Amino acid sequence: MVKFILRSLAVAVGFWLAAHFVPGVHIHGWKTLLAAAVLLGIANGLVRPILTLLTLPITILTLGLFLLVVNGLMVLLVGWVLHQFHDTSYQIHGLLPAIFTTIVIWIVSLVGNMFIGGDERQRRR
């Protein structure tokens, strides 16, 4: 549970950096950042595996590059869910800014996981 919270904070930092450096991304307020981070974790756990399986042929044809589009769609899904709860402080204008947002979040999460630790499973000997 602690690792999930720390990873969600890392994703929130990624959203914050994306809001400052990616044109077309506007996220205001720390509550919105945390809500977006938690919702992205839930979307990546529930929706993304199904979407990845459905888009497997095009993912193979593009040598995995289509997964950037799938990740961008997850960021847009988070925006749609937040908008349904009348939170208008999260705005991403289009798929391309969403893809760049996923790249920023990926880099921040990569650095964060170096400090937090990954999902290493103990090997049985």
Short mmCIF file of C-alpha atoms in Angstrom, two decimals, residues 9-117:
data_model
loop_
_atom_site.label_atom_id
_atom_site.label_comp_id
_atom_site.label_asym_id
_atom_site.label_seq_id
_atom_site.Cartn_x
_atom_site.Cartn_y
_atom_site.Cartn_z
CA LEU A 9 2.84 10.71 -5.83
CA ALA A 10 5.46 10.12 -8.54
CA VAL A 11 2.71 10.09 -11.19
CA ALA A 12 1.26 13.28 -9.68
CA VAL A 13 4.68 14.91 -10.04
CA GLY A 14 4.72 13.70 -13.65
CA PHE A 15 1.34 15.30 -14.26
CA TRP A 16 2.58 18.51 -12.64
CA LEU A 17 5.69 18.60 -14.85
CA ALA A 18 3.60 17.84 -17.93
CA ALA A 19 1.28 20.72 -17.07
CA HIS A 20 4.29 23.04 -17.00
CA PHE A 21 6.21 21.77 -20.03
CA VAL A 22 3.75 20.19 -22.48
CA PRO A 23 1.65 22.63 -24.51
CA GLY A 24 -2.05 21.86 -24.34
CA VAL A 25 -1.96 20.39 -20.83
CA HIS A 26 -3.58 22.38 -18.03
CA ILE A 27 -3.89 20.88 -14.55
CA HIS A 28 -4.53 23.10 -11.55
CA GLY A 29 -4.59 22.17 -7.89
CA TRP A 30 -2.92 19.46 -5.87
CA LYS A 31 -6.20 17.61 -5.31
CA THR A 32 -6.68 17.29 -9.05
CA LEU A 33 -3.09 16.05 -9.45
CA LEU A 34 -3.57 13.37 -6.80
CA ALA A 35 -6.98 12.34 -8.15
CA ALA A 36 -5.56 12.09 -11.67
CA ALA A 37 -2.63 9.99 -10.44
CA VAL A 38 -4.85 7.54 -8.57
CA LEU A 39 -7.33 7.32 -11.45
CA LEU A 40 -4.50 6.68 -13.91
CA GLY A 41 -3.30 3.83 -11.72
CA ILE A 42 -6.79 2.35 -11.65
CA ALA A 43 -7.26 2.82 -15.41
CA ASN A 44 -3.88 1.23 -16.11
CA GLY A 45 -4.83 -1.72 -13.93
CA LEU A 46 -8.35 -2.30 -15.27
CA VAL A 47 -8.85 -0.81 -18.74
CA ARG A 48 -5.37 -0.77 -20.27
CA PRO A 49 -4.85 -4.58 -20.35
CA ILE A 50 -8.14 -5.03 -22.24
CA LEU A 51 -7.34 -2.20 -24.65
CA THR A 52 -3.82 -3.56 -25.18
CA LEU A 53 -5.21 -6.99 -26.01
CA LEU A 54 -7.77 -5.54 -28.44
CA THR A 55 -5.10 -3.49 -30.22
CA LEU A 56 -2.49 -6.25 -30.27
CA PRO A 57 -2.38 -6.62 -34.09
CA ILE A 58 -1.68 -2.93 -34.69
CA THR A 59 0.78 -2.91 -31.79
CA ILE A 60 2.71 -5.74 -33.43
CA LEU A 61 2.65 -3.99 -36.82
CA THR A 62 4.02 -0.78 -35.30
CA LEU A 63 6.61 -2.69 -33.23
CA GLY A 64 5.03 -1.51 -29.98
CA LEU A 65 4.81 2.20 -30.80
CA PHE A 66 1.02 2.04 -30.73
CA LEU A 67 1.27 1.50 -26.97
CA LEU A 68 2.06 5.22 -26.73
CA VAL A 69 -1.37 5.87 -28.23
CA VAL A 70 -2.96 3.42 -25.77
CA ASN A 71 -1.25 5.21 -22.87
CA GLY A 72 -2.37 8.57 -24.25
CA LEU A 73 -5.93 7.25 -24.38
CA MET A 74 -5.64 6.30 -20.71
CA VAL A 75 -4.66 9.88 -19.87
CA LEU A 76 -7.64 11.15 -21.86
CA LEU A 77 -9.88 8.65 -20.06
CA VAL A 78 -8.71 10.06 -16.74
CA GLY A 79 -9.64 13.52 -17.99
CA TRP A 80 -13.08 12.32 -19.03
CA VAL A 81 -13.71 10.68 -15.64
CA LEU A 82 -12.56 13.79 -13.78
CA HIS A 83 -14.79 15.93 -15.99
CA GLN A 84 -17.77 13.70 -15.10
CA PHE A 85 -17.17 14.64 -11.46
CA HIS A 86 -17.30 18.33 -12.49
CA ASP A 87 -13.58 18.86 -12.07
CA THR A 88 -12.68 21.32 -14.81
CA SER A 89 -9.14 21.97 -13.60
CA TYR A 90 -7.81 19.02 -15.67
CA GLN A 91 -7.67 19.75 -19.39
CA ILE A 92 -5.66 18.00 -22.06
CA HIS A 93 -6.35 19.29 -25.54
CA GLY A 94 -5.92 16.36 -27.90
CA LEU A 95 -4.18 13.05 -28.27
CA LEU A 96 -0.70 14.41 -29.00
CA PRO A 97 -0.41 16.33 -25.71
CA ALA A 98 -1.75 13.23 -23.96
CA ILE A 99 1.00 11.12 -25.54
CA PHE A 100 3.65 13.64 -24.48
CA THR A 101 2.13 13.62 -20.99
CA THR A 102 2.55 9.84 -20.82
CA ILE A 103 6.19 10.19 -21.83
CA VAL A 104 6.79 12.74 -19.05
CA ILE A 105 4.98 10.53 -16.53
CA TRP A 106 7.02 7.53 -17.70
CA ILE A 107 10.32 9.35 -17.16
CA VAL A 108 9.30 10.62 -13.71
CA SER A 109 7.99 7.17 -12.73
CA LEU A 110 11.21 5.57 -13.93
CA VAL A 111 13.28 7.87 -11.72
CA GLY A 112 10.82 7.45 -8.84
CA ASN A 113 10.93 3.66 -9.08
CA MET A 114 14.72 3.79 -8.80
CA PHE A 115 14.26 5.27 -5.33
CA ILE A 116 11.06 3.47 -4.33
CA GLY A 117 12.05 0.08 -5.64
#
